[in-house]
Each structure stands twice: as C-alpha cells, then as structure tokens.
Coordinates of C-alpha atoms and ligand atoms in Angstrom, one line a residue:
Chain A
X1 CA 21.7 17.7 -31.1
X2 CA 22.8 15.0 -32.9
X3 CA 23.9 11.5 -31.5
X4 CA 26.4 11.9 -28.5
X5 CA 30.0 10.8 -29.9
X6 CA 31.4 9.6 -26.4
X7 CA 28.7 8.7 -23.7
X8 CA 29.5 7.8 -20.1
X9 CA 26.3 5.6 -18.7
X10 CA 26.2 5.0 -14.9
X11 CA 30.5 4.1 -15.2
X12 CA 31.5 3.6 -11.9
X13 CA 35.4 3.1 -11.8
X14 CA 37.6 2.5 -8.3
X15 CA 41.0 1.9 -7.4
X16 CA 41.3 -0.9 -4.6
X17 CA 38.7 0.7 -2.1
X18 CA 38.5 3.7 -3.4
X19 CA 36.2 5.0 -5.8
X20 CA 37.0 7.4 -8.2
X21 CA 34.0 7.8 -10.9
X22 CA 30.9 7.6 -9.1
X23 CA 28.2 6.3 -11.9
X24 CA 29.5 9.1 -13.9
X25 CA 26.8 9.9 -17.0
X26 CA 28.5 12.3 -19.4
X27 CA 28.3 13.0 -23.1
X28 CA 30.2 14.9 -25.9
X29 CA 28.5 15.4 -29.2
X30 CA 30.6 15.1 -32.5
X31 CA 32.9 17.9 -32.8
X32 CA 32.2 19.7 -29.6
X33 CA 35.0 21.2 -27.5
X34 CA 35.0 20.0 -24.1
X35 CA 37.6 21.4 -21.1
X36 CA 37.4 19.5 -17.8
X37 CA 38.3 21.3 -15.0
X38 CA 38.2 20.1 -10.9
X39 CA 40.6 19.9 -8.2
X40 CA 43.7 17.4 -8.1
X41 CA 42.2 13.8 -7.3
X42 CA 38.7 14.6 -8.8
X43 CA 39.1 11.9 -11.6
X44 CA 39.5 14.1 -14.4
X45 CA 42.4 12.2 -15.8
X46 CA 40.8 9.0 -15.0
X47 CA 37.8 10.0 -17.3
X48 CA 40.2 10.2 -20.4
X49 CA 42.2 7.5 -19.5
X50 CA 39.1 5.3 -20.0
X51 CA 38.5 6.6 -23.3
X52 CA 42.1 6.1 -24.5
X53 CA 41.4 2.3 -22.7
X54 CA 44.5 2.6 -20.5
X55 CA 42.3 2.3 -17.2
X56 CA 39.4 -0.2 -17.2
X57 CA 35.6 0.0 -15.3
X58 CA 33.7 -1.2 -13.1
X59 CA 30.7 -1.0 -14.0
X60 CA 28.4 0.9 -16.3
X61 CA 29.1 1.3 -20.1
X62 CA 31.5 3.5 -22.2
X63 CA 29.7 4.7 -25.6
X64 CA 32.1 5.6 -28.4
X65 CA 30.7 6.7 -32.2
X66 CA 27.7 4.5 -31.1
X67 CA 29.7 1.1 -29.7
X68 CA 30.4 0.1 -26.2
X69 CA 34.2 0.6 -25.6
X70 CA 34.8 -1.8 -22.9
X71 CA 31.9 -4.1 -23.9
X72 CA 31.5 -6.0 -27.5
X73 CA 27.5 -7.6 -27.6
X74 CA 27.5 -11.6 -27.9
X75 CA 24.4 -13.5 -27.4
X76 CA 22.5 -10.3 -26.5
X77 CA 23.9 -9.6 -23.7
X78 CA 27.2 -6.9 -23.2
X79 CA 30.6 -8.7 -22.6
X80 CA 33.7 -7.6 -21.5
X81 CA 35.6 -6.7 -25.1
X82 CA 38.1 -8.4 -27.1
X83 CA 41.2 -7.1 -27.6
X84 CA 40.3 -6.9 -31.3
X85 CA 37.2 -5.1 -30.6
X86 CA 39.6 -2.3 -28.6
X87 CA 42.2 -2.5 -31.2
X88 CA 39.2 -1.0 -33.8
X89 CA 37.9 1.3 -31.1
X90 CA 41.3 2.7 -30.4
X91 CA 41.2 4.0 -34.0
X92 CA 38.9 6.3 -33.2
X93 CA 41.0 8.0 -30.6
X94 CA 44.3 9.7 -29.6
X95 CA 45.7 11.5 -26.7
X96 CA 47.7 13.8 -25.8
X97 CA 49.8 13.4 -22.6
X98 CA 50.9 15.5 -19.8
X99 CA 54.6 14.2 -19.8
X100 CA 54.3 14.1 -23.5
X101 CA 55.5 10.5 -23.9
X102 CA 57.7 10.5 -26.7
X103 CA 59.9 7.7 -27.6
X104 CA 63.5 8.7 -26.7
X105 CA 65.0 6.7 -29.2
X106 CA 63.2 8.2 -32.2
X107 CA 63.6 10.8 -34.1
X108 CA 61.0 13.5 -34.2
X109 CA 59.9 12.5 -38.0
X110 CA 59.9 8.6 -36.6
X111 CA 57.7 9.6 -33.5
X112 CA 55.7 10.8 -36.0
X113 CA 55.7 7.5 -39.0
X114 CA 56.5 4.7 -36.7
X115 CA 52.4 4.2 -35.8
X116 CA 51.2 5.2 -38.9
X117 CA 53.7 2.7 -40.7
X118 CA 52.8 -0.1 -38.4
X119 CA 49.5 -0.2 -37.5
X120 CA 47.7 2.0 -40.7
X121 CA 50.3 -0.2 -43.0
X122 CA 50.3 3.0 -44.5
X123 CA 53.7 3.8 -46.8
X124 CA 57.0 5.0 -45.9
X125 CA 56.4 7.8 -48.7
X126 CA 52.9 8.5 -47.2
X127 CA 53.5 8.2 -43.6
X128 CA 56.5 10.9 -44.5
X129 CA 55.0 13.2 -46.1
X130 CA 52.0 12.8 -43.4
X131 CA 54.9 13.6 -40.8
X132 CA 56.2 16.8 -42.7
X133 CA 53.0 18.1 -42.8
X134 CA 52.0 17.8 -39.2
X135 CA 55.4 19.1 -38.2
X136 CA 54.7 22.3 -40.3
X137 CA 51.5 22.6 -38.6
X138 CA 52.9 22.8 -35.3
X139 CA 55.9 24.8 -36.3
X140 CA 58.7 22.3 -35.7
X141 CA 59.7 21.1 -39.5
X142 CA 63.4 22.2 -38.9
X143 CA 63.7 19.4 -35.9
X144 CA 62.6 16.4 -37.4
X145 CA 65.9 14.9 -37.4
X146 CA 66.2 15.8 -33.9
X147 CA 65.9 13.5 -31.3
X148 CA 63.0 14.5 -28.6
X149 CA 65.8 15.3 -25.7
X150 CA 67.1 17.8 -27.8
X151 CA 63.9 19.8 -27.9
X152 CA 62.2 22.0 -25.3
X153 CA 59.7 21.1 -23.4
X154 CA 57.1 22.8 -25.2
X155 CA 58.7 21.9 -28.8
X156 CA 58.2 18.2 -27.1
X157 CA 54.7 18.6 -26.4
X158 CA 54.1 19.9 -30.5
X159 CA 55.4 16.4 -31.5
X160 CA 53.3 15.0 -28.9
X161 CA 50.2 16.5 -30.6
X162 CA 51.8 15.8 -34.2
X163 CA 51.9 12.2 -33.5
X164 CA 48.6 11.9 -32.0
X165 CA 47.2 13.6 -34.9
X166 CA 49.0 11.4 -37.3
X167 CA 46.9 8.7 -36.4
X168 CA 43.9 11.0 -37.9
X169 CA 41.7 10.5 -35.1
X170 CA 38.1 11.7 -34.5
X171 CA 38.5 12.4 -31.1
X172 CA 41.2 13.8 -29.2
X173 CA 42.5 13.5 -25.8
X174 CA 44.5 16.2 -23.7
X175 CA 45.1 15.5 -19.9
X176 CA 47.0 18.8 -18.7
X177 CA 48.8 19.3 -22.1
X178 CA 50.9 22.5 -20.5
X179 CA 51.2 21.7 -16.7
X180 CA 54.7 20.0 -17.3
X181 CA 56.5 22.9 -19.2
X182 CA 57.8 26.3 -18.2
X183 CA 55.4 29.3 -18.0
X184 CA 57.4 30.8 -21.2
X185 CA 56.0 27.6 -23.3
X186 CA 52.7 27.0 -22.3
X187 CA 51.6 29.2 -25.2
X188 CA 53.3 28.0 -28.6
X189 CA 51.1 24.4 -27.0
X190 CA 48.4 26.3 -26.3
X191 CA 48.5 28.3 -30.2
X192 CA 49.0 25.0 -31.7
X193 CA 45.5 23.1 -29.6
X194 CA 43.5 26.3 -30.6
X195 CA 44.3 25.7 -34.2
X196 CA 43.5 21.9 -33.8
X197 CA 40.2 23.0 -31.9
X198 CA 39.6 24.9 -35.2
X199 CA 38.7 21.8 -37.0
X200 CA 35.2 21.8 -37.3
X201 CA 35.0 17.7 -37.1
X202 CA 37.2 16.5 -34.3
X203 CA 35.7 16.2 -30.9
X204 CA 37.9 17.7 -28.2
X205 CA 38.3 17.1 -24.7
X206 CA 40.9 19.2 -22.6
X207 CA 41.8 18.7 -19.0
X208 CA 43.5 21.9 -18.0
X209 CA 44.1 24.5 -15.6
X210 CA 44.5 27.3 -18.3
X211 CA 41.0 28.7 -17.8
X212 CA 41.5 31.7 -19.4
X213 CA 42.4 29.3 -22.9
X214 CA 39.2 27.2 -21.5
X215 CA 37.0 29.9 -22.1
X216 CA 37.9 30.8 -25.3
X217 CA 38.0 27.4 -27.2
X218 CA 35.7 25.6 -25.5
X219 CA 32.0 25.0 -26.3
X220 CA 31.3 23.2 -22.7
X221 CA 33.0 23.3 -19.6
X222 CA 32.3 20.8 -17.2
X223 CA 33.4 21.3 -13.3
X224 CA 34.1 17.6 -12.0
X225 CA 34.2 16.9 -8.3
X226 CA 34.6 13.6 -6.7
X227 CA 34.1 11.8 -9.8
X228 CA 31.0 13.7 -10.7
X229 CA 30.3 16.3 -12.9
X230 CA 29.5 19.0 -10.3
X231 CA 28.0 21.4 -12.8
X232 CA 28.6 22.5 -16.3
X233 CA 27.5 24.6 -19.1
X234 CA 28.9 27.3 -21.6
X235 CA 32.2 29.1 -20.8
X236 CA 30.8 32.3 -20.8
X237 CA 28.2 30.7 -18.2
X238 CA 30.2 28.5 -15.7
X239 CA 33.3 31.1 -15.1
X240 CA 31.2 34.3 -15.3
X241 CA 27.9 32.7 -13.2
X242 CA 28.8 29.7 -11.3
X243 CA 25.4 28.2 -9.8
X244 CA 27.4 25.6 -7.5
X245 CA 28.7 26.6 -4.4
X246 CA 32.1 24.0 -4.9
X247 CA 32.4 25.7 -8.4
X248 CA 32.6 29.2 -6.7
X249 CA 35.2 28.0 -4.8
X250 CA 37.1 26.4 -7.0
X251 CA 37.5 29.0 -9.5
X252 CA 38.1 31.2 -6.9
X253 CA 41.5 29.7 -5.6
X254 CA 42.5 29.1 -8.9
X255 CA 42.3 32.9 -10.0
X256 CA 43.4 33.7 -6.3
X257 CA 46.6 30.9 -5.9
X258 CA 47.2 31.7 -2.2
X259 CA 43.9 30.1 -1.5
X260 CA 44.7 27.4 -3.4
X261 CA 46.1 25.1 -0.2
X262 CA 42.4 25.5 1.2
X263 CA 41.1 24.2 -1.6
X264 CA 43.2 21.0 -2.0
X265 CA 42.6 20.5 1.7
X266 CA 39.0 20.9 1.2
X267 CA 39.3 18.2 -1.8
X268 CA 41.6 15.6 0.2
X269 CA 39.0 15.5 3.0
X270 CA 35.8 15.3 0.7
Chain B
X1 CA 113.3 -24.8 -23.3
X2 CA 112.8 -21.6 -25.3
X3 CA 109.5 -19.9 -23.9
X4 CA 109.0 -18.9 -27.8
X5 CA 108.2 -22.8 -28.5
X6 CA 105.5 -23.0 -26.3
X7 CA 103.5 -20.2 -28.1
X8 CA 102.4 -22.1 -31.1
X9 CA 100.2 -24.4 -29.0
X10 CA 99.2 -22.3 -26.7
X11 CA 98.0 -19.7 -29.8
X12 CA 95.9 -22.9 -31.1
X13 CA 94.3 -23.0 -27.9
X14 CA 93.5 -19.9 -27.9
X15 CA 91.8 -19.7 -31.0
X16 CA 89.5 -22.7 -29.4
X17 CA 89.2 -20.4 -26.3
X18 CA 88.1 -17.5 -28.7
X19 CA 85.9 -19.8 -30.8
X20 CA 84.3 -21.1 -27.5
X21 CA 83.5 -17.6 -25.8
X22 CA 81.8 -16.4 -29.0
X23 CA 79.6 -18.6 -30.3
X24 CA 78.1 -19.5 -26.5
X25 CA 77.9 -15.7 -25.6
X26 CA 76.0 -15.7 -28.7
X27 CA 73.5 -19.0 -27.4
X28 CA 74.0 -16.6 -24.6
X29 CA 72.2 -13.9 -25.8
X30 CA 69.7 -15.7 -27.6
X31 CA 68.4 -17.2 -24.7
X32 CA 68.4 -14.4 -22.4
X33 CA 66.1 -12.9 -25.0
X34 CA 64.2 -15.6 -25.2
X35 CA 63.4 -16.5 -21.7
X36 CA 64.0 -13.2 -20.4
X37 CA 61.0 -12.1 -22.2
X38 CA 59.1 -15.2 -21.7
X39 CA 59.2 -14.7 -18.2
X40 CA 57.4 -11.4 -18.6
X41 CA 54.7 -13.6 -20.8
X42 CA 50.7 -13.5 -19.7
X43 CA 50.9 -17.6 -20.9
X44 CA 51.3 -19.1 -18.1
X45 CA 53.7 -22.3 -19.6
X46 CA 56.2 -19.5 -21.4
X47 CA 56.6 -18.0 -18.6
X48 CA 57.0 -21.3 -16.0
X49 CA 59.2 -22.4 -18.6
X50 CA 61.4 -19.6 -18.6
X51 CA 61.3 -19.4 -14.9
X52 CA 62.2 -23.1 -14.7
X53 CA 65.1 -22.7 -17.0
X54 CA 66.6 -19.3 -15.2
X55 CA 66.4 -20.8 -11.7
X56 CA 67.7 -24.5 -12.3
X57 CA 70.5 -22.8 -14.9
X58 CA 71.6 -20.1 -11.7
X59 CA 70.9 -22.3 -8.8
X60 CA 73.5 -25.1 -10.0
X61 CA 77.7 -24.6 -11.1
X62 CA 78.5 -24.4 -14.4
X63 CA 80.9 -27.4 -13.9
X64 CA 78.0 -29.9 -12.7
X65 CA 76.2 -28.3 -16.0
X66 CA 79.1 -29.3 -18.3
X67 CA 79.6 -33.1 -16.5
X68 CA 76.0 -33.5 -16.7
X69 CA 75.8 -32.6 -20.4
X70 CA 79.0 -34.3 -21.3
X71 CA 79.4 -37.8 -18.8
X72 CA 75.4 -38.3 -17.6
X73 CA 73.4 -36.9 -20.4
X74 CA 74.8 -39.9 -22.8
X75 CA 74.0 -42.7 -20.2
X76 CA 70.6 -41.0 -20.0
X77 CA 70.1 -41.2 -23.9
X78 CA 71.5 -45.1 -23.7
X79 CA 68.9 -45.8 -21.3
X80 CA 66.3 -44.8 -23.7
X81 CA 67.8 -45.9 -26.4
X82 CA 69.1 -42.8 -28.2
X83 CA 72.4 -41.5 -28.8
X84 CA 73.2 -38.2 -27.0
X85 CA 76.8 -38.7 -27.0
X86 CA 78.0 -34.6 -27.9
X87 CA 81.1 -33.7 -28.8
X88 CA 83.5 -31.6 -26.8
X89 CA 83.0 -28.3 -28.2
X90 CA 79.2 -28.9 -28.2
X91 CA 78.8 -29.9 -24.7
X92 CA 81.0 -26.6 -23.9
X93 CA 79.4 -24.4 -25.9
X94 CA 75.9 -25.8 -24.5
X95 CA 76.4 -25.6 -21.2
X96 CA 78.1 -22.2 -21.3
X97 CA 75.3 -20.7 -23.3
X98 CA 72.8 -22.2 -20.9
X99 CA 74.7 -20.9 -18.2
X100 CA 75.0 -17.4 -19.0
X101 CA 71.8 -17.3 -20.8
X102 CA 70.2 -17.6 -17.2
X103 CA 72.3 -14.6 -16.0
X104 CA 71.4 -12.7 -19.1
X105 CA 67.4 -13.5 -19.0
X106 CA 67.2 -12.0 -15.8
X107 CA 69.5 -8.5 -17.3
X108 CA 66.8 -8.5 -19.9
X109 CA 63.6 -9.2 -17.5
X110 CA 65.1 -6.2 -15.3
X111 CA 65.6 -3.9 -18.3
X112 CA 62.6 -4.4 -20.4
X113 CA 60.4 -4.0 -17.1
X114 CA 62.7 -0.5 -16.1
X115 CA 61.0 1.1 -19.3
X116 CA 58.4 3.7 -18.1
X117 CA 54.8 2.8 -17.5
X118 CA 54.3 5.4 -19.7
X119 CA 56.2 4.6 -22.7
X120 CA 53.4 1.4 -23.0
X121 CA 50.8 3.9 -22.4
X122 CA 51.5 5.9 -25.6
X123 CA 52.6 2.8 -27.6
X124 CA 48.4 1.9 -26.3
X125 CA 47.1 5.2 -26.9
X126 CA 48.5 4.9 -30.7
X127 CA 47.0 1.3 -30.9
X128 CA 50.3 -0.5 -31.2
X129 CA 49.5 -4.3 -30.3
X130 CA 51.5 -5.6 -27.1
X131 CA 53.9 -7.9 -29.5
X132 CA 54.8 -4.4 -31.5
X133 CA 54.9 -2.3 -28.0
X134 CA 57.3 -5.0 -27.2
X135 CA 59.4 -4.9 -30.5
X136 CA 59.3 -1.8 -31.3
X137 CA 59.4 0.8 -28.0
X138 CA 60.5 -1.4 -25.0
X139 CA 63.3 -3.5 -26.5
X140 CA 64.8 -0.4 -28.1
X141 CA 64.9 1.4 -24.8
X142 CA 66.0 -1.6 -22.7
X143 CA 68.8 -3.0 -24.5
X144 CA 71.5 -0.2 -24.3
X145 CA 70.3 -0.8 -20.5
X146 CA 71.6 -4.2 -20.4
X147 CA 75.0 -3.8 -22.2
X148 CA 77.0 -2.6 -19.5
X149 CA 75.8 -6.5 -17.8
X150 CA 76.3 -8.5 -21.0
X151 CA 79.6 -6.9 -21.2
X152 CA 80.5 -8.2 -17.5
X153 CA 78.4 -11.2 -18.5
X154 CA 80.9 -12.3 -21.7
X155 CA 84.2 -11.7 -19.9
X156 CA 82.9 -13.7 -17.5
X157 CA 81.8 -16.4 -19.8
X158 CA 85.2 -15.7 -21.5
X159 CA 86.8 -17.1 -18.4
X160 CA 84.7 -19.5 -17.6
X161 CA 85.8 -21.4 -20.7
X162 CA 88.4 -22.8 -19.0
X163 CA 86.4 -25.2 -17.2
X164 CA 85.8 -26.9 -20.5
X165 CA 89.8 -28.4 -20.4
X166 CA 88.2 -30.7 -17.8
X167 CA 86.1 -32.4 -20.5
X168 CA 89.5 -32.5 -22.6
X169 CA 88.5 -29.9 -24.7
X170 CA 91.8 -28.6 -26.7
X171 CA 91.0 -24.7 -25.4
X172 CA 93.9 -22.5 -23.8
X173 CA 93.9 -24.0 -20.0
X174 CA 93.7 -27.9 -21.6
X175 CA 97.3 -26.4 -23.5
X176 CA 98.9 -24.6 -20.8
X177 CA 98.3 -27.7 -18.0
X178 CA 99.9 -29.9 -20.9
X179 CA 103.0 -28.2 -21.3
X180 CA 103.3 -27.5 -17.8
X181 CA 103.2 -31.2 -17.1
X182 CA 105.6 -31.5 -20.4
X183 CA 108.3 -28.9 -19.2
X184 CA 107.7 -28.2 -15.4
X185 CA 107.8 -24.8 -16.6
X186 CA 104.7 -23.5 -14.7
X187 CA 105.9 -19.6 -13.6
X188 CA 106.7 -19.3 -17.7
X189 CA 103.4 -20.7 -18.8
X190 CA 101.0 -19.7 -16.2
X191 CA 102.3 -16.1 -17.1
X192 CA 101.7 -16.6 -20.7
X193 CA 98.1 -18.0 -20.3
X194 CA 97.3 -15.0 -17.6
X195 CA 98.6 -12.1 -20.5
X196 CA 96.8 -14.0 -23.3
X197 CA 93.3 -14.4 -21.2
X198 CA 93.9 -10.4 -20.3
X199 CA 94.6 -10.0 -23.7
X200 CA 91.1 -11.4 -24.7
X201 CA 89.4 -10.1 -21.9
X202 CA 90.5 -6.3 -23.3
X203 CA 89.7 -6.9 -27.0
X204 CA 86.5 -8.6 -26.0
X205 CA 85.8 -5.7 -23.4
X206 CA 86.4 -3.2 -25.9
X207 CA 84.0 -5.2 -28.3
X208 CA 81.1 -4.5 -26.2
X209 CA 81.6 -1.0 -25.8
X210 CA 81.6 -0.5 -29.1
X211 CA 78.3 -2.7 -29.3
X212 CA 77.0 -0.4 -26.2
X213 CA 77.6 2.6 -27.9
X214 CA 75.9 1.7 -31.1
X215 CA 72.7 1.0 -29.7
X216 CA 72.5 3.8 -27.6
X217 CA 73.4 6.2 -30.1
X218 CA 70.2 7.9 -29.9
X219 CA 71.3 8.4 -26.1
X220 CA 74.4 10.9 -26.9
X221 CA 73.0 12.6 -30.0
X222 CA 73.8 16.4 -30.0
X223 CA 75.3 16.1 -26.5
Ligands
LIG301 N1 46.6 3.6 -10.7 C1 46.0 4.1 -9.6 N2 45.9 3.4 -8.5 C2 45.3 3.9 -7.4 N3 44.7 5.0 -7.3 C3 44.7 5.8 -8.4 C4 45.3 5.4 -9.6 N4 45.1 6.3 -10.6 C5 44.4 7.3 -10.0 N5 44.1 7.0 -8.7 C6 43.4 7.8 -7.8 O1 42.2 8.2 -8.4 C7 41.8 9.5 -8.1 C8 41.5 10.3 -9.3 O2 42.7 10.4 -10.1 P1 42.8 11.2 -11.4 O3 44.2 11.0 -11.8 O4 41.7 10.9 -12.3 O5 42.6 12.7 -10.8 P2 42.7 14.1 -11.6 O6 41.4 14.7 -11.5 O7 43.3 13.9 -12.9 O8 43.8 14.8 -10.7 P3 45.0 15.7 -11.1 O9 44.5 17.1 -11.3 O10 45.9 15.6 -9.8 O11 45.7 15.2 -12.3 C9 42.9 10.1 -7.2 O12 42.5 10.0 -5.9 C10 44.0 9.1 -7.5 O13 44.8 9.0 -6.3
LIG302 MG1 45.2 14.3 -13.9

C-alpha cells in the first residue's frame, strides 16, 4: 500500500486525569473509507477532533499527507506547531459535524461562500457557482436562500457536507453525521455520504452507528475501545467474524438494542 | 407668564440634550466594542487594559467622572504644563461615553462569549483565522444579543445627560432650573421637562428597536 495519508504514532491524549487515547497507532491510506465504530466514551470523536485540530495531544505525533499536525520540525527536533503551520494543514481537511454547525445567520448559499471567499480568496463569481454546484449535489439547490432554521434536520446536515466540501478537501471528517436527526432523515444524509464515498480520491473517515451503511461503503472498519483500536479489518470480516470477544459484544447490543444498557454499563466501568 | 414662552428655550436645550445622548451613546458603543472584546484578548495588556478601564469606569459615579474630567483634569494638565482645559460639551460627551462604554463592554463580553462552542469549532474546522471567526461568525450572532441592553443602556445615558447642567452645560435640565429660578414656575416647567425627556426616551426607544430588528433579521426570516 502506498504511503499512510493520516498516521497516529504512540498519541496519547487525556482530559484532566483521564486518559482518553492510549498511545493510539492508527493509519488511513489515501482514499480509503474508514467507519469507526465503539461504545459512547471510547474516544472515537476525540480521534477526529485531533485531526480537524480542535482537541490538542499529549504526546505522540499526528501524521497528515506526510507532515506532523501538531508538530512543525525546527533545529531537528519536533516542536509544538505554529499557528501558520495548522492554518496550511487545516487545508487539507474538513468535517462534518454531529449538530451540523451551521451559521444561523447565513444563508444556505453563504454557509456555503463565506470560507471559500475568505480564506481561498477565491471570487464571489467562483465561490457561487462552487456553492450552486454542491447544493445540486446534495439535492438542496431550491433552499439556498433559505436560512438553516428553516430547513430540516437532515436538509441541515446536506449543507453541512456542502460546505465542508466546498473547502475541496482531501480528507473528510464525519463524527455521527445522522445521530442528531429523525429516523425518517437519516437516509437522504446517508445517500448523499455514499455518493461522496464514491470519489475515488478523498479519504474518508465515518464515526457512526449505522452499521448496516458501514458495511457497505467502507473499505475498513475499525472497533475502538478505551482509546484503542480493539480490532479491525474488512466490513465483510469484522461484522460477519468478529475475533474479539468486546467486538462480539458490542455488535451484539447494537443489533439487539435492549442489551444495549449492559453494554454502556460495561463501558462506564472499563 | 404664558407656559408657551417658555418652550423656545427649553426646545434649544433639548436639541443639546439630543445632540449630547447621540454622539456619547455612539463613544458608547465604540468603546464597548473595543474593550469588550479586548477583554476576551489572549494579550495579556489588551485585555488588563480593558479590564482596568471597565472596572474603574463602573466602580465610580458618573458625576465624579464628569467633575474630574471638567474641574481636576485641567489642574492636572497645568501641573505638567499642558492645556487640558475641554469644553462643556466635550467633557459631557467624554465622560458619558466612558461611562456607558463600561456598561456596554461588559453586554458585549457576555454576548460574544454566549455564542456556541461550536460555532468556533466549525469557523476552525473551515480554517477561518481567530480575527475572522471573530468578525465574521461570533460578532454577527452576538450583537442582536446585546440590543435589548444597549437599548436600556441609551435611555439610560439619555437621562443621565442631565447631570451635565452641573458643569453649565446649556442641555434641557441647565434650561428648565433657569426658568424655574426666572418665573417660580416649577409645577409648569418640571412638567414640560418630564413630557419632553419621555418624549425622547420613546423616539429613542423606538430607534433601537428598529436597530434590534435589523440585525436580527436573519432571526425571524420565514417565521
Ligand atoms: N472536553 C472534554 N473534557 C473532558 N473530558 C472529555 C472532553 N471531551 C471528551 N472527554 C471525555 O473523553 C472520552 C472520550 O470522548 P469521545 O467524545 O472521544 O468519545 P466517543 O467515542 O466519541 O463517544 P460518543 O459515542 O458518546 O460520542 C469520554 O470519556 C469523554 O467524557
Ligand atoms: Mg462522539
């Protein structure tokens, strides 16, 4: 395989006493399709928060396209990064958020051209037309004058992934994309990712509890537990033939929801 | 004497009255903006600055603010030899801008800092730099917060211009207490002065809602 496109290296990450990513080593090759999965509390969310450089670390280093994240080299040695040196990085990558994040006092169309016009300097012509295109994509080029608390929740979450993509990045965050909408609207968000996760070129990586959509898009699914990946491998591998014992039992209360509470228990104690 | 006759002057003052409340509540607002964002500032001297100027500005009258500005601040200057003698309507406007500036930095602290968590986290995640985040997605969302408070904030400055008749500044209170002590008339004049400062108060108030509603346009769209 070719050169890993994000690469975690013995990152250790805690909150207060706490710690959440236990020198975590993971990797995601250029345009693969990677869905977390793992019970509440099992750093998932923390993983891609690092990425996006919302949550800082501890120790270990971040690899992104080939360049520390949180590090810049100076004098040989690794150094906590410059703003400037995120700023670049950041280009690299978008995300997707669970409460979709949209700025309330924007139109749809300016949720969609406000970055691209102020930090790509791109035109207003350009960053327009950019918009109108994206909002086709995901189905929602009648609402662009609409403002985003006039939209459903899952018409919200399309301009969510339209504005992430209008930043063109090469790698794409999701943290729980459809946990905060309706069961009726999980799927227009979940038609609109799979035609993102068509694109050959941009690397992918989904936190979600839609397993059944986990299975089919993704190349690698990796089971995290207590801020470690517990096991992974290919969908048709992990969910058909789990090898881990905490695997078995996670996918079991998640197709089986009353034995879900035994399984958050189970998590909380560990 | 006819109650008509004393309208003329008390009109002129008025219009000083007017003149006074708008261009402080416009110092006003600068400098809530100002420091109220300063305070939020990583720099350490922005934001002692702006804490410095919020707590001495609160913490002391607006009366000691105005005789310090108007009686000490030009014996100050003399002893070192510079001239900061200000005219009436400067040293009024001053001090009430100052004054309510204070009050106002802390409306805009609160409201910038009531904007989600999240709302800087997708302003980060689409690498807008802090100064933009600021500009362009917290300000926005906080301001039509604070308008309900500057409203309060410039009726209140709107009567606090009285206290500037006591540095015999021409506004509406310097007029009234002049006739009164002409005429003896106080019930006549007193009443005047109350209708025309309620008078002002309501235009002004209605001002402000109209500046409310404007910026938070985006609030009632399609409702
Ligand atoms: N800002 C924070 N301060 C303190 N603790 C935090 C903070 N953010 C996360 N944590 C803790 O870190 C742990 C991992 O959190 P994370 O959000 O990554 O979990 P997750 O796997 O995404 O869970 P969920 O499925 O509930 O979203 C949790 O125990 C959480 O309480
Ligand atoms: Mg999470």
């Amino acid at each position: 395989m070719s050169e890993p496109i994000i690469k975690f290296d013995k990152v250790v990450k805690r909150f207060g006493s706490v710690t959440v990513l236990n020198e975590l080593d993971f990797s995601v090759s250029p345009g693969e399709k990677v869905t977390i999965i793992g019970p509440s509390g099992s750093g998932k969310s923390t993983v891609l928060r690092i990425l996006m450089t919302l949550e800082s670390i501890n120790d270990g280093v971040v690899w992104v396209d080939g360049e520390p994240l949180w590090h810049e080299e100076r004098g040989g040695k690794l150094q906590a990064a410059s703003e400037k040196h995120m700023h670049r990085m950041r280009e690299k990558l978008g995300m997707v958020f669970q409460q979709f994040n949209l700025f309330p006092h924007m139109t749809v169309r300016r949720n969609l051209t406000e970055a691209p016009i102020r930090v790509l300097k791109l035109s207003k012509k350009e960053a327009r037309e950019r918009a109108d295109r994206l909002l086709e994509m995901v189905g929602l080029q009648d609402q662009a004058d609409k403002y985003p608390h006039q939209l459903s929740g899952g018409q919200q979450q399309r301009v969510g992934i339209a504005r992430a993509c209008a930043m063109r990045p090469r790698i794409m965050l999701f943290d729980e994309p459809t946990s905060a909408l309706d069961p009726e609207l999980v799927g227009e968000v979940l038609n609109v990712i799979r035609n993102l996760a068509e694109e050959h070129d941009l690397t992918m990586l989904l936190v979600t509890h839609e397993m059944q959509f986990a299975r089919q898009i993704s190349d690698r699914v990796c089971f995290f537990d207590r801020g470690r990946i517990c096991e992974e491998g290919p969908p048709s591998e992990l969910f058909s033939e789990p090898k881990e014992a905490r695997t078995k039992e996670f996918l079991r209360a998640v197709v089986d929801p009353d034995s879900a509470k035994g399984e958050k228990q189970a998590s909380a104690e560990g | 004497m006819e109650w008509t006759s004393y309208l003329p002057p008390l009109l002129q003052g008025a219009w000083v009255t007017v003149q006074l409340t708008v261009y402080s509540t416009i110092l006003g607002a600068v400098l809530a903006f100002a420091f109220g964002i300063g305070k939020l500032s990583n720099n350490w001297l922005i934001k002692g600055v702006s804490i410095g100027y919020i707590e001495i500005f609160r913490g002391t009258s607006l009366l000691v603010q105005l005789f310090w500005l108007y009686f000490a601040l030009p014996i100050a200057g003399q002893a070192i030899g510079i001239d900061l003698r200000l005219p009436p309507v400067v040293a009024g406007v001053l001090a009430l801008g100052l004054n309510i500036g204070a009050y106002g930095a802390e409306v805009v602290r609160g409201a910038i800092q009531a904007v989600p968590k999240d709302q800087y986290e997708a302003g980060r995640a689409l690498n807008f730099t802090p100064r933009q985040a600021m500009w362009r997605i917290a300000l926005p969302q906080a301001v039509p917060e604070m308008m309900p408070t500057f409203g309060n904030l410039a009726v209140q400055n709107l009567k606090d211009t009285a206290l500037v008749s006591l540095i015999s500044l021409g506004d509406l209170a310097f007029r009234a207490e002049n006739i009164r002590n002409f005429t003896q008339d106080s019930t006549t004049v007193y009443t005047l002065v109350l209708f025309m400062y309620f008078g002002m108060a309501l235009v002004l108030t209605a001002f402000m809602k109209i500046a409310e509603r404007s910026v938070g346009r985006w609030k009632t769209a399609g409702r």
